[in-house]
Amino acid sequence: MPAFVLEAARLTPKSAKRAVVVFAENKGKLTDSAQLVDEGLGGVIKSTLRGTRFNGGAGEFAKVTVQDGAVSLVLVAGLGKEPSERREWWKAGLAIGKQLDAAGVKEASIALGELDGAEEAFAAATALVEGVYMAIYRFEQFKEVKDHQLPRFEKLTVLTSTRAARMLEEEAPKLFALLEATDHARDAANLPPNIANPEYMAEQARKLEKFGVKVEVIDEKQMKKLGLNLILAVGGNAALEDQPRLIFMHYNGGKKGDAPTALVGKGIMYDTGGYNLKINKSMGGMKFDMCGAAAVLGAMEALAKRKAPVNVVGVMTCAMNMVGAQSFVPDSIYKSYKGLHVEIGNTDAEGRLVLADAMAYTIEKHNPSQIVDLATLTGAIVAALGGAYAGLFSTSNPLANALQKAGDEVGERLWRMPVDDCYAAPVKVADVNNDGIPYGGANAAAVFLKRFADKTPWAHLDIAGTGWVDGLPGEPKELGGARAFGVRLLVNWLESAAPVAVEGAVPAKRRGRPAKAAIAAVAGVKRGRGRPRKAA
């Protein structure tokens, strides 16, 4: 079920009810839509703000209490300068969502207005709704929550132009499919490792079968027969009930026979570091080392529910990196599925190992047109980019450019990093070594993975700094715990850019999402006026 009911209607001086959010720009200047609401309230917003320190800066809020009227509370949200990009509206939505949750209101409206046209208003509205929805998410199933602490928000109305309202109503079912999938990805990552183990992820994948997703699970016994030795090396020390799983989710919404895009997510359900044991407080939070797998799970759910016109195979390579009786120690050598012998330089560089086997197996068995992996892989990328960007490494410029564009649009930004063999870890007595290097460690991990992607167009997203909120610079502070970074990025990319991103990839039909071309297609449909419909 959606977190709230969404409605859309035309903005008039009298359309706001109960709690209403309006916008102001630098120097406290009310936007046109805010002035329209103020007109209906007899000028109370301007008169209240006059003489205060409110300056309309981005993320700044002012509260105006209204007596004896349809509106009881006005939240004035500062924008700074008027947002020029969709992700800026999403950030505004995050801030608004936190304010609405803190205020404890049940219903609210956002006075967005017409902006510069229906297409722009529609794109801004969807971004605002995404932000509000993600900000009011709570993970409290293990807390004793008092009645007065329960979330109360039930209904959001976006006040805009009639045309943009119709567009938003039509998009609402697909928008909520995306946001519910994002919530599920956050739930999976926030769960403790004694609940969310590899088999748990397999169970979550099987739930997608009712949406037309075909699921295949390879257990530890099958891995041994197949030669998936790197995954077994990492996960073999876990308890019997926590043994590794390689999980495939096949969604075929595109043309029959078209090669799929492969998404591979690192799912280290808990990472102790193995015999290179993490020290001090470094082990805390390692339940989040499966955020890549969670993102793939969420993306597959969203694509299937939205009936996206693409063929995708989602892969989760799930294991627990524990200390035990197996011989996964430094100086060990394992033959990978690809046939390369891997010398273990560090058991805490386990993510690249499980990804290597998963990628090689996926490429051989499913022949994808392109492959993207997501992984909370290195502390080095955190040192380089903080929480503002994920690291992007790729052997394909078209693929990298398409991913970057898709991430920019939804606020999940990527920064391109070099994939140069000079960063490879020194090799002693095997084909490759999984060790990191003192400098450029994220690059070393990417160079390692490149060997296993081989000639398939490939991109690696190192989301170690963006997987969860951990006090890093550039993080959206409104999001607590897991961020589900990658879900909206992947869906936006696959539905708009992925089919034509790589030379030789087969194009698929586009559909209406807030990419400009898609918006134009939606906006070109003539709609009746009528009363706005509810969307839940």
mmCIF file with all atom_site columns, N, CA and C in Angstrom, residues 284-343:
data_model
loop_
_atom_site.group_PDB
_atom_site.id
_atom_site.type_symbol
_atom_site.label_atom_id
_atom_site.label_alt_id
_atom_site.label_comp_id
_atom_site.label_asym_id
_atom_site.label_entity_id
_atom_site.label_seq_id
_atom_site.pdbx_PDB_ins_code
_atom_site.Cartn_x
_atom_site.Cartn_y
_atom_site.Cartn_z
_atom_site.occupancy
_atom_site.B_iso_or_equiv
_atom_site.pdbx_formal_charge
_atom_site.auth_seq_id
_atom_site.auth_comp_id
_atom_site.auth_asym_id
_atom_site.auth_atom_id
_atom_site.pdbx_PDB_model_num
ATOM 1   N N  . GLY A 1 284 ? 30.590 -2.075  12.775  1.00 0.00 ? 284 GLY A N  1
ATOM 2   C CA . GLY A 1 284 ? 29.231 -1.564  12.929  1.00 0.00 ? 284 GLY A CA 1
ATOM 3   C C  . GLY A 1 284 ? 28.702 -1.004  11.618  1.00 0.00 ? 284 GLY A C  1
ATOM 4   N N  . GLY A 1 285 ? 27.494 -1.362  11.281  1.00 0.00 ? 285 GLY A N  1
ATOM 5   C CA . GLY A 1 285 ? 26.904 -0.896  10.025  1.00 0.00 ? 285 GLY A CA 1
ATOM 6   C C  . GLY A 1 285 ? 27.170 -1.802  8.846   1.00 0.00 ? 285 GLY A C  1
ATOM 7   N N  . MET A 1 286 ? 27.883 -2.914  9.065   1.00 0.00 ? 286 MET A N  1
ATOM 8   C CA . MET A 1 286 ? 28.215 -3.774  7.932   1.00 0.00 ? 286 MET A CA 1
ATOM 9   C C  . MET A 1 286 ? 27.034 -4.605  7.436   1.00 0.00 ? 286 MET A C  1
ATOM 10  N N  . LYS A 1 287 ? 25.876 -4.465  8.081   1.00 0.00 ? 287 LYS A N  1
ATOM 11  C CA . LYS A 1 287 ? 24.660 -5.037  7.498   1.00 0.00 ? 287 LYS A CA 1
ATOM 12  C C  . LYS A 1 287 ? 24.315 -4.325  6.184   1.00 0.00 ? 287 LYS A C  1
ATOM 13  N N  . PHE A 1 288 ? 24.836 -3.110  6.011   1.00 0.00 ? 288 PHE A N  1
ATOM 14  C CA . PHE A 1 288 ? 24.554 -2.341  4.797   1.00 0.00 ? 288 PHE A CA 1
ATOM 15  C C  . PHE A 1 288 ? 25.438 -2.748  3.617   1.00 0.00 ? 288 PHE A C  1
ATOM 16  N N  . ASP A 1 289 ? 26.276 -3.764  3.805   1.00 0.00 ? 289 ASP A N  1
ATOM 17  C CA . ASP A 1 289 ? 27.170 -4.162  2.715   1.00 0.00 ? 289 ASP A CA 1
ATOM 18  C C  . ASP A 1 289 ? 26.432 -4.916  1.617   1.00 0.00 ? 289 ASP A C  1
ATOM 19  N N  . MET A 1 290 ? 25.126 -4.987  1.723   1.00 0.00 ? 290 MET A N  1
ATOM 20  C CA . MET A 1 290 ? 24.311 -5.622  0.684   1.00 0.00 ? 290 MET A CA 1
ATOM 21  C C  . MET A 1 290 ? 23.417 -4.618  -0.033  1.00 0.00 ? 290 MET A C  1
ATOM 22  N N  . CYS A 1 291 ? 23.739 -3.334  0.093   1.00 0.00 ? 291 CYS A N  1
ATOM 23  C CA . CYS A 1 291 ? 22.893 -2.304  -0.521  1.00 0.00 ? 291 CYS A CA 1
ATOM 24  C C  . CYS A 1 291 ? 22.849 -2.414  -2.046  1.00 0.00 ? 291 CYS A C  1
ATOM 25  N N  . GLY A 1 292 ? 23.905 -2.944  -2.659  1.00 0.00 ? 292 GLY A N  1
ATOM 26  C CA . GLY A 1 292 ? 23.878 -3.143  -4.104  1.00 0.00 ? 292 GLY A CA 1
ATOM 27  C C  . GLY A 1 292 ? 22.839 -4.165  -4.498  1.00 0.00 ? 292 GLY A C  1
ATOM 28  N N  . ALA A 1 293 ? 22.788 -5.278  -3.788  1.00 0.00 ? 293 ALA A N  1
ATOM 29  C CA . ALA A 1 293 ? 21.779 -6.308  -4.056  1.00 0.00 ? 293 ALA A CA 1
ATOM 30  C C  . ALA A 1 293 ? 20.378 -5.771  -3.784  1.00 0.00 ? 293 ALA A C  1
ATOM 31  N N  . ALA A 1 294 ? 20.215 -5.002  -2.711  1.00 0.00 ? 294 ALA A N  1
ATOM 32  C CA . ALA A 1 294 ? 18.909 -4.428  -2.388  1.00 0.00 ? 294 ALA A CA 1
ATOM 33  C C  . ALA A 1 294 ? 18.434 -3.501  -3.503  1.00 0.00 ? 294 ALA A C  1
ATOM 34  N N  . ALA A 1 295 ? 19.362 -2.734  -4.074  1.00 0.00 ? 295 ALA A N  1
ATOM 35  C CA . ALA A 1 295 ? 19.002 -1.832  -5.165  1.00 0.00 ? 295 ALA A CA 1
ATOM 36  C C  . ALA A 1 295 ? 18.537 -2.607  -6.395  1.00 0.00 ? 295 ALA A C  1
ATOM 37  N N  . VAL A 1 296 ? 19.214 -3.711  -6.701  1.00 0.00 ? 296 VAL A N  1
ATOM 38  C CA . VAL A 1 296 ? 18.805 -4.532  -7.839  1.00 0.00 ? 296 VAL A CA 1
ATOM 39  C C  . VAL A 1 296 ? 17.429 -5.141  -7.584  1.00 0.00 ? 296 VAL A C  1
ATOM 40  N N  . LEU A 1 297 ? 17.190 -5.612  -6.369  1.00 0.00 ? 297 LEU A N  1
ATOM 41  C CA . LEU A 1 297 ? 15.886 -6.161  -6.001  1.00 0.00 ? 297 LEU A CA 1
ATOM 42  C C  . LEU A 1 297 ? 14.792 -5.111  -6.194  1.00 0.00 ? 297 LEU A C  1
ATOM 43  N N  . GLY A 1 298 ? 15.039 -3.893  -5.694  1.00 0.00 ? 298 GLY A N  1
ATOM 44  C CA . GLY A 1 298 ? 14.059 -2.827  -5.832  1.00 0.00 ? 298 GLY A CA 1
ATOM 45  C C  . GLY A 1 298 ? 13.817 -2.441  -7.276  1.00 0.00 ? 298 GLY A C  1
ATOM 46  N N  . ALA A 1 299 ? 14.873 -2.367  -8.066  1.00 0.00 ? 299 ALA A N  1
ATOM 47  C CA . ALA A 1 299 ? 14.735 -2.007  -9.469  1.00 0.00 ? 299 ALA A CA 1
ATOM 48  C C  . ALA A 1 299 ? 13.918 -3.052  -10.225 1.00 0.00 ? 299 ALA A C  1
ATOM 49  N N  . MET A 1 300 ? 14.164 -4.322  -9.943  1.00 0.00 ? 300 MET A N  1
ATOM 50  C CA . MET A 1 300 ? 13.426 -5.382  -10.626 1.00 0.00 ? 300 MET A CA 1
ATOM 51  C C  . MET A 1 300 ? 11.948 -5.351  -10.253 1.00 0.00 ? 300 MET A C  1
ATOM 52  N N  . GLU A 1 301 ? 11.658 -5.090  -8.988  1.00 0.00 ? 301 GLU A N  1
ATOM 53  C CA . GLU A 1 301 ? 10.255 -4.961  -8.571  1.00 0.00 ? 301 GLU A CA 1
ATOM 54  C C  . GLU A 1 301 ? 9.575  -3.814  -9.307  1.00 0.00 ? 301 GLU A C  1
ATOM 55  N N  . ALA A 1 302 ? 10.242 -2.664  -9.340  1.00 0.00 ? 302 ALA A N  1
ATOM 56  C CA . ALA A 1 302 ? 9.650  -1.499  -9.995  1.00 0.00 ? 302 ALA A CA 1
ATOM 57  C C  . ALA A 1 302 ? 9.440  -1.734  -11.481 1.00 0.00 ? 302 ALA A C  1
ATOM 58  N N  . LEU A 1 303 ? 10.421 -2.289  -12.168 1.00 0.00 ? 303 LEU A N  1
ATOM 59  C CA . LEU A 1 303 ? 10.307 -2.527  -13.607 1.00 0.00 ? 303 LEU A CA 1
ATOM 60  C C  . LEU A 1 303 ? 9.154  -3.469  -13.920 1.00 0.00 ? 303 LEU A C  1
ATOM 61  N N  . ALA A 1 304 ? 9.017  -4.520  -13.112 1.00 0.00 ? 304 ALA A N  1
ATOM 62  C CA . ALA A 1 304 ? 7.952  -5.489  -13.359 1.00 0.00 ? 304 ALA A CA 1
ATOM 63  C C  . ALA A 1 304 ? 6.572  -4.876  -13.094 1.00 0.00 ? 304 ALA A C  1
ATOM 64  N N  . LYS A 1 305 ? 6.433  -4.141  -11.984 1.00 0.00 ? 305 LYS A N  1
ATOM 65  C CA . LYS A 1 305 ? 5.145  -3.527  -11.664 1.00 0.00 ? 305 LYS A CA 1
ATOM 66  C C  . LYS A 1 305 ? 4.763  -2.447  -12.674 1.00 0.00 ? 305 LYS A C  1
ATOM 67  N N  . ARG A 1 306 ? 5.754  -1.752  -13.208 1.00 0.00 ? 306 ARG A N  1
ATOM 68  C CA . ARG A 1 306 ? 5.502  -0.680  -14.166 1.00 0.00 ? 306 ARG A CA 1
ATOM 69  C C  . ARG A 1 306 ? 5.377  -1.201  -15.595 1.00 0.00 ? 306 ARG A C  1
ATOM 70  N N  . LYS A 1 307 ? 5.596  -2.534  -15.761 1.00 0.00 ? 307 LYS A N  1
ATOM 71  C CA . LYS A 1 307 ? 5.532  -3.155  -17.092 1.00 0.00 ? 307 LYS A CA 1
ATOM 72  C C  . LYS A 1 307 ? 6.456  -2.437  -18.071 1.00 0.00 ? 307 LYS A C  1
ATOM 73  N N  . ALA A 1 308 ? 7.677  -2.209  -17.634 1.00 0.00 ? 308 ALA A N  1
ATOM 74  C CA . ALA A 1 308 ? 8.661  -1.507  -18.461 1.00 0.00 ? 308 ALA A CA 1
ATOM 75  C C  . ALA A 1 308 ? 8.976  -2.331  -19.715 1.00 0.00 ? 308 ALA A C  1
ATOM 76  N N  . PRO A 1 309 ? 9.122  -1.676  -20.861 1.00 0.00 ? 309 PRO A N  1
ATOM 77  C CA . PRO A 1 309 ? 9.346  -2.384  -22.134 1.00 0.00 ? 309 PRO A CA 1
ATOM 78  C C  . PRO A 1 309 ? 10.807 -2.749  -22.354 1.00 0.00 ? 309 PRO A C  1
ATOM 79  N N  . VAL A 1 310 ? 11.392 -3.483  -21.430 1.00 0.00 ? 310 VAL A N  1
ATOM 80  C CA . VAL A 1 310 ? 12.805 -3.844  -21.508 1.00 0.00 ? 310 VAL A CA 1
ATOM 81  C C  . VAL A 1 310 ? 12.977 -5.289  -21.054 1.00 0.00 ? 310 VAL A C  1
ATOM 82  N N  . ASN A 1 311 ? 14.059 -5.904  -21.481 1.00 0.00 ? 311 ASN A N  1
ATOM 83  C CA . ASN A 1 311 ? 14.453 -7.224  -20.995 1.00 0.00 ? 311 ASN A CA 1
ATOM 84  C C  . ASN A 1 311 ? 15.623 -7.039  -20.028 1.00 0.00 ? 311 ASN A C  1
ATOM 85  N N  . VAL A 1 312 ? 15.468 -7.546  -18.823 1.00 0.00 ? 312 VAL A N  1
ATOM 86  C CA . VAL A 1 312 ? 16.484 -7.346  -17.788 1.00 0.00 ? 312 VAL A CA 1
ATOM 87  C C  . VAL A 1 312 ? 16.663 -8.640  -17.001 1.00 0.00 ? 312 VAL A C  1
ATOM 88  N N  . VAL A 1 313 ? 17.901 -8.954  -16.692 1.00 0.00 ? 313 VAL A N  1
ATOM 89  C CA . VAL A 1 313 ? 18.179 -10.012 -15.721 1.00 0.00 ? 313 VAL A CA 1
ATOM 90  C C  . VAL A 1 313 ? 18.846 -9.360  -14.515 1.00 0.00 ? 313 VAL A C  1
ATOM 91  N N  . GLY A 1 314 ? 18.174 -9.451  -13.367 1.00 0.00 ? 314 GLY A N  1
ATOM 92  C CA . GLY A 1 314 ? 18.714 -8.907  -12.127 1.00 0.00 ? 314 GLY A CA 1
ATOM 93  C C  . GLY A 1 314 ? 19.398 -10.011 -11.345 1.00 0.00 ? 314 GLY A C  1
ATOM 94  N N  . VAL A 1 315 ? 20.600 -9.739  -10.880 1.00 0.00 ? 315 VAL A N  1
ATOM 95  C CA . VAL A 1 315 ? 21.414 -10.749 -10.218 1.00 0.00 ? 315 VAL A CA 1
ATOM 96  C C  . VAL A 1 315 ? 21.814 -10.244 -8.834  1.00 0.00 ? 315 VAL A C  1
ATOM 97  N N  . MET A 1 316 ? 21.581 -11.066 -7.827  1.00 0.00 ? 316 MET A N  1
ATOM 98  C CA . MET A 1 316 ? 22.035 -10.749 -6.471  1.00 0.00 ? 316 MET A CA 1
ATOM 99  C C  . MET A 1 316 ? 22.990 -11.854 -6.037  1.00 0.00 ? 316 MET A C  1
ATOM 100 N N  . THR A 1 317 ? 24.227 -11.486 -5.753  1.00 0.00 ? 317 THR A N  1
ATOM 101 C CA . THR A 1 317 ? 25.207 -12.460 -5.298  1.00 0.00 ? 317 THR A CA 1
ATOM 102 C C  . THR A 1 317 ? 25.384 -12.262 -3.795  1.00 0.00 ? 317 THR A C  1
ATOM 103 N N  . CYS A 1 318 ? 24.777 -13.160 -3.013  1.00 0.00 ? 318 CYS A N  1
ATOM 104 C CA . CYS A 1 318 ? 24.594 -12.943 -1.580  1.00 0.00 ? 318 CYS A CA 1
ATOM 105 C C  . CYS A 1 318 ? 25.413 -13.934 -0.749  1.00 0.00 ? 318 CYS A C  1
ATOM 106 N N  . ALA A 1 319 ? 26.112 -13.416 0.235   1.00 0.00 ? 319 ALA A N  1
ATOM 107 C CA . ALA A 1 319 ? 26.949 -14.250 1.108   1.00 0.00 ? 319 ALA A CA 1
ATOM 108 C C  . ALA A 1 319 ? 27.185 -13.505 2.412   1.00 0.00 ? 319 ALA A C  1
ATOM 109 N N  . MET A 1 320 ? 27.638 -14.255 3.422   1.00 0.00 ? 320 MET A N  1
ATOM 110 C CA . MET A 1 320 ? 28.054 -13.677 4.700   1.00 0.00 ? 320 MET A CA 1
ATOM 111 C C  . MET A 1 320 ? 29.557 -13.890 4.827   1.00 0.00 ? 320 MET A C  1
ATOM 112 N N  . ASN A 1 321 ? 30.315 -12.804 4.997   1.00 0.00 ? 321 ASN A N  1
ATOM 113 C CA . ASN A 1 321 ? 31.770 -12.922 5.129   1.00 0.00 ? 321 ASN A CA 1
ATOM 114 C C  . ASN A 1 321 ? 32.116 -13.088 6.602   1.00 0.00 ? 321 ASN A C  1
ATOM 115 N N  . MET A 1 322 ? 32.233 -14.341 7.021   1.00 0.00 ? 322 MET A N  1
ATOM 116 C CA . MET A 1 322 ? 32.431 -14.652 8.427   1.00 0.00 ? 322 MET A CA 1
ATOM 117 C C  . MET A 1 322 ? 33.793 -15.328 8.652   1.00 0.00 ? 322 MET A C  1
ATOM 118 N N  . VAL A 1 323 ? 34.147 -15.484 9.905   1.00 0.00 ? 323 VAL A N  1
ATOM 119 C CA . VAL A 1 323 ? 35.356 -16.220 10.289  1.00 0.00 ? 323 VAL A CA 1
ATOM 120 C C  . VAL A 1 323 ? 34.940 -17.629 10.686  1.00 0.00 ? 323 VAL A C  1
ATOM 121 N N  . GLY A 1 324 ? 35.627 -18.642 10.148  1.00 0.00 ? 324 GLY A N  1
ATOM 122 C CA . GLY A 1 324 ? 35.234 -20.007 10.462  1.00 0.00 ? 324 GLY A CA 1
ATOM 123 C C  . GLY A 1 324 ? 36.308 -21.002 10.072  1.00 0.00 ? 324 GLY A C  1
ATOM 124 N N  . ALA A 1 325 ? 35.885 -22.236 9.876   1.00 0.00 ? 325 ALA A N  1
ATOM 125 C CA . ALA A 1 325 ? 36.835 -23.335 9.680   1.00 0.00 ? 325 ALA A CA 1
ATOM 126 C C  . ALA A 1 325 ? 37.335 -23.459 8.250   1.00 0.00 ? 325 ALA A C  1
ATOM 127 N N  . GLN A 1 326 ? 36.668 -22.809 7.292   1.00 0.00 ? 326 GLN A N  1
ATOM 128 C CA . GLN A 1 326 ? 37.111 -22.904 5.903   1.00 0.00 ? 326 GLN A CA 1
ATOM 129 C C  . GLN A 1 326 ? 38.428 -22.136 5.721   1.00 0.00 ? 326 GLN A C  1
ATOM 130 N N  . SER A 1 327 ? 39.103 -22.393 4.595   1.00 0.00 ? 327 SER A N  1
ATOM 131 C CA . SER A 1 327 ? 40.471 -21.883 4.419   1.00 0.00 ? 327 SER A CA 1
ATOM 132 C C  . SER A 1 327 ? 40.548 -20.555 3.676   1.00 0.00 ? 327 SER A C  1
ATOM 133 N N  . PHE A 1 328 ? 39.508 -19.723 3.788   1.00 0.00 ? 328 PHE A N  1
ATOM 134 C CA . PHE A 1 328 ? 39.532 -18.420 3.125   1.00 0.00 ? 328 PHE A CA 1
ATOM 135 C C  . PHE A 1 328 ? 40.414 -17.466 3.932   1.00 0.00 ? 328 PHE A C  1
ATOM 136 N N  . VAL A 1 329 ? 41.720 -17.509 3.630   1.00 0.00 ? 329 VAL A N  1
ATOM 137 C CA . VAL A 1 329 ? 42.699 -16.684 4.327   1.00 0.00 ? 329 VAL A CA 1
ATOM 138 C C  . VAL A 1 329 ? 43.624 -16.059 3.287   1.00 0.00 ? 329 VAL A C  1
ATOM 139 N N  . PRO A 1 330 ? 44.320 -14.987 3.635   1.00 0.00 ? 330 PRO A N  1
ATOM 140 C CA . PRO A 1 330 ? 45.297 -14.417 2.707   1.00 0.00 ? 330 PRO A CA 1
ATOM 141 C C  . PRO A 1 330 ? 46.307 -15.464 2.252   1.00 0.00 ? 330 PRO A C  1
ATOM 142 N N  . ASP A 1 331 ? 46.741 -15.329 1.008   1.00 0.00 ? 331 ASP A N  1
ATOM 143 C CA . ASP A 1 331 ? 47.661 -16.234 0.308   1.00 0.00 ? 331 ASP A CA 1
ATOM 144 C C  . ASP A 1 331 ? 46.966 -17.447 -0.296  1.00 0.00 ? 331 ASP A C  1
ATOM 145 N N  . SER A 1 332 ? 45.672 -17.649 0.002   1.00 0.00 ? 332 SER A N  1
ATOM 146 C CA . SER A 1 332 ? 44.930 -18.720 -0.672  1.00 0.00 ? 332 SER A CA 1
ATOM 147 C C  . SER A 1 332 ? 44.770 -18.375 -2.144  1.00 0.00 ? 332 SER A C  1
ATOM 148 N N  . ILE A 1 333 ? 44.585 -19.397 -2.963  1.00 0.00 ? 333 ILE A N  1
ATOM 149 C CA . ILE A 1 333 ? 44.339 -19.196 -4.395  1.00 0.00 ? 333 ILE A CA 1
ATOM 150 C C  . ILE A 1 333 ? 43.105 -20.011 -4.782  1.00 0.00 ? 333 ILE A C  1
ATOM 151 N N  . TYR A 1 334 ? 42.188 -19.368 -5.515  1.00 0.00 ? 334 TYR A N  1
ATOM 152 C CA . TYR A 1 334 ? 40.965 -20.016 -5.966  1.00 0.00 ? 334 TYR A CA 1
ATOM 153 C C  . TYR A 1 334 ? 40.825 -19.838 -7.476  1.00 0.00 ? 334 TYR A C  1
ATOM 154 N N  . LYS A 1 335 ? 40.332 -20.883 -8.113  1.00 0.00 ? 335 LYS A N  1
ATOM 155 C CA . LYS A 1 335 ? 40.031 -20.789 -9.537  1.00 0.00 ? 335 LYS A CA 1
ATOM 156 C C  . LYS A 1 335 ? 38.623 -20.217 -9.692  1.00 0.00 ? 335 LYS A C  1
ATOM 157 N N  . SER A 1 336 ? 38.513 -19.092 -10.382 1.00 0.00 ? 336 SER A N  1
ATOM 158 C CA . SER A 1 336 ? 37.224 -18.438 -10.562 1.00 0.00 ? 336 SER A CA 1
ATOM 159 C C  . SER A 1 336 ? 36.395 -19.162 -11.624 1.00 0.00 ? 336 SER A C  1
ATOM 160 N N  . TYR A 1 337 ? 35.117 -18.792 -11.714 1.00 0.00 ? 337 TYR A N  1
ATOM 161 C CA . TYR A 1 337 ? 34.260 -19.385 -12.739 1.00 0.00 ? 337 TYR A CA 1
ATOM 162 C C  . TYR A 1 337 ? 34.802 -19.085 -14.127 1.00 0.00 ? 337 TYR A C  1
ATOM 163 N N  . LYS A 1 338 ? 35.376 -17.932 -14.320 1.00 0.00 ? 338 LYS A N  1
ATOM 164 C CA . LYS A 1 338 ? 35.924 -17.546 -15.618 1.00 0.00 ? 338 LYS A CA 1
ATOM 165 C C  . LYS A 1 338 ? 37.177 -18.345 -15.969 1.00 0.00 ? 338 LYS A C  1
ATOM 166 N N  . GLY A 1 339 ? 37.814 -18.953 -14.979 1.00 0.00 ? 339 GLY A N  1
ATOM 167 C CA . GLY A 1 339 ? 39.028 -19.725 -15.205 1.00 0.00 ? 339 GLY A CA 1
ATOM 168 C C  . GLY A 1 339 ? 40.283 -19.050 -14.719 1.00 0.00 ? 339 GLY A C  1
ATOM 169 N N  . LEU A 1 340 ? 40.200 -17.761 -14.389 1.00 0.00 ? 340 LEU A N  1
ATOM 170 C CA . LEU A 1 340 ? 41.351 -17.053 -13.843 1.00 0.00 ? 340 LEU A CA 1
ATOM 171 C C  . LEU A 1 340 ? 41.600 -17.500 -12.403 1.00 0.00 ? 340 LEU A C  1
ATOM 172 N N  . HIS A 1 341 ? 42.863 -17.690 -12.058 1.00 0.00 ? 341 HIS A N  1
ATOM 173 C CA . HIS A 1 341 ? 43.217 -18.012 -10.679 1.00 0.00 ? 341 HIS A CA 1
ATOM 174 C C  . HIS A 1 341 ? 43.411 -16.717 -9.896  1.00 0.00 ? 341 HIS A C  1
ATOM 175 N N  . VAL A 1 342 ? 42.726 -16.634 -8.765  1.00 0.00 ? 342 VAL A N  1
ATOM 176 C CA . VAL A 1 342 ? 42.734 -15.420 -7.956  1.00 0.00 ? 342 VAL A CA 1
ATOM 177 C C  . VAL A 1 342 ? 43.464 -15.680 -6.649  1.00 0.00 ? 342 VAL A C  1
ATOM 178 N N  . GLU A 1 343 ? 44.504 -14.904 -6.421  1.00 0.00 ? 343 GLU A N  1
ATOM 179 C CA . GLU A 1 343 ? 45.221 -14.958 -5.160  1.00 0.00 ? 343 GLU A CA 1
ATOM 180 C C  . GLU A 1 343 ? 44.568 -14.001 -4.173  1.00 0.00 ? 343 GLU A C  1
#
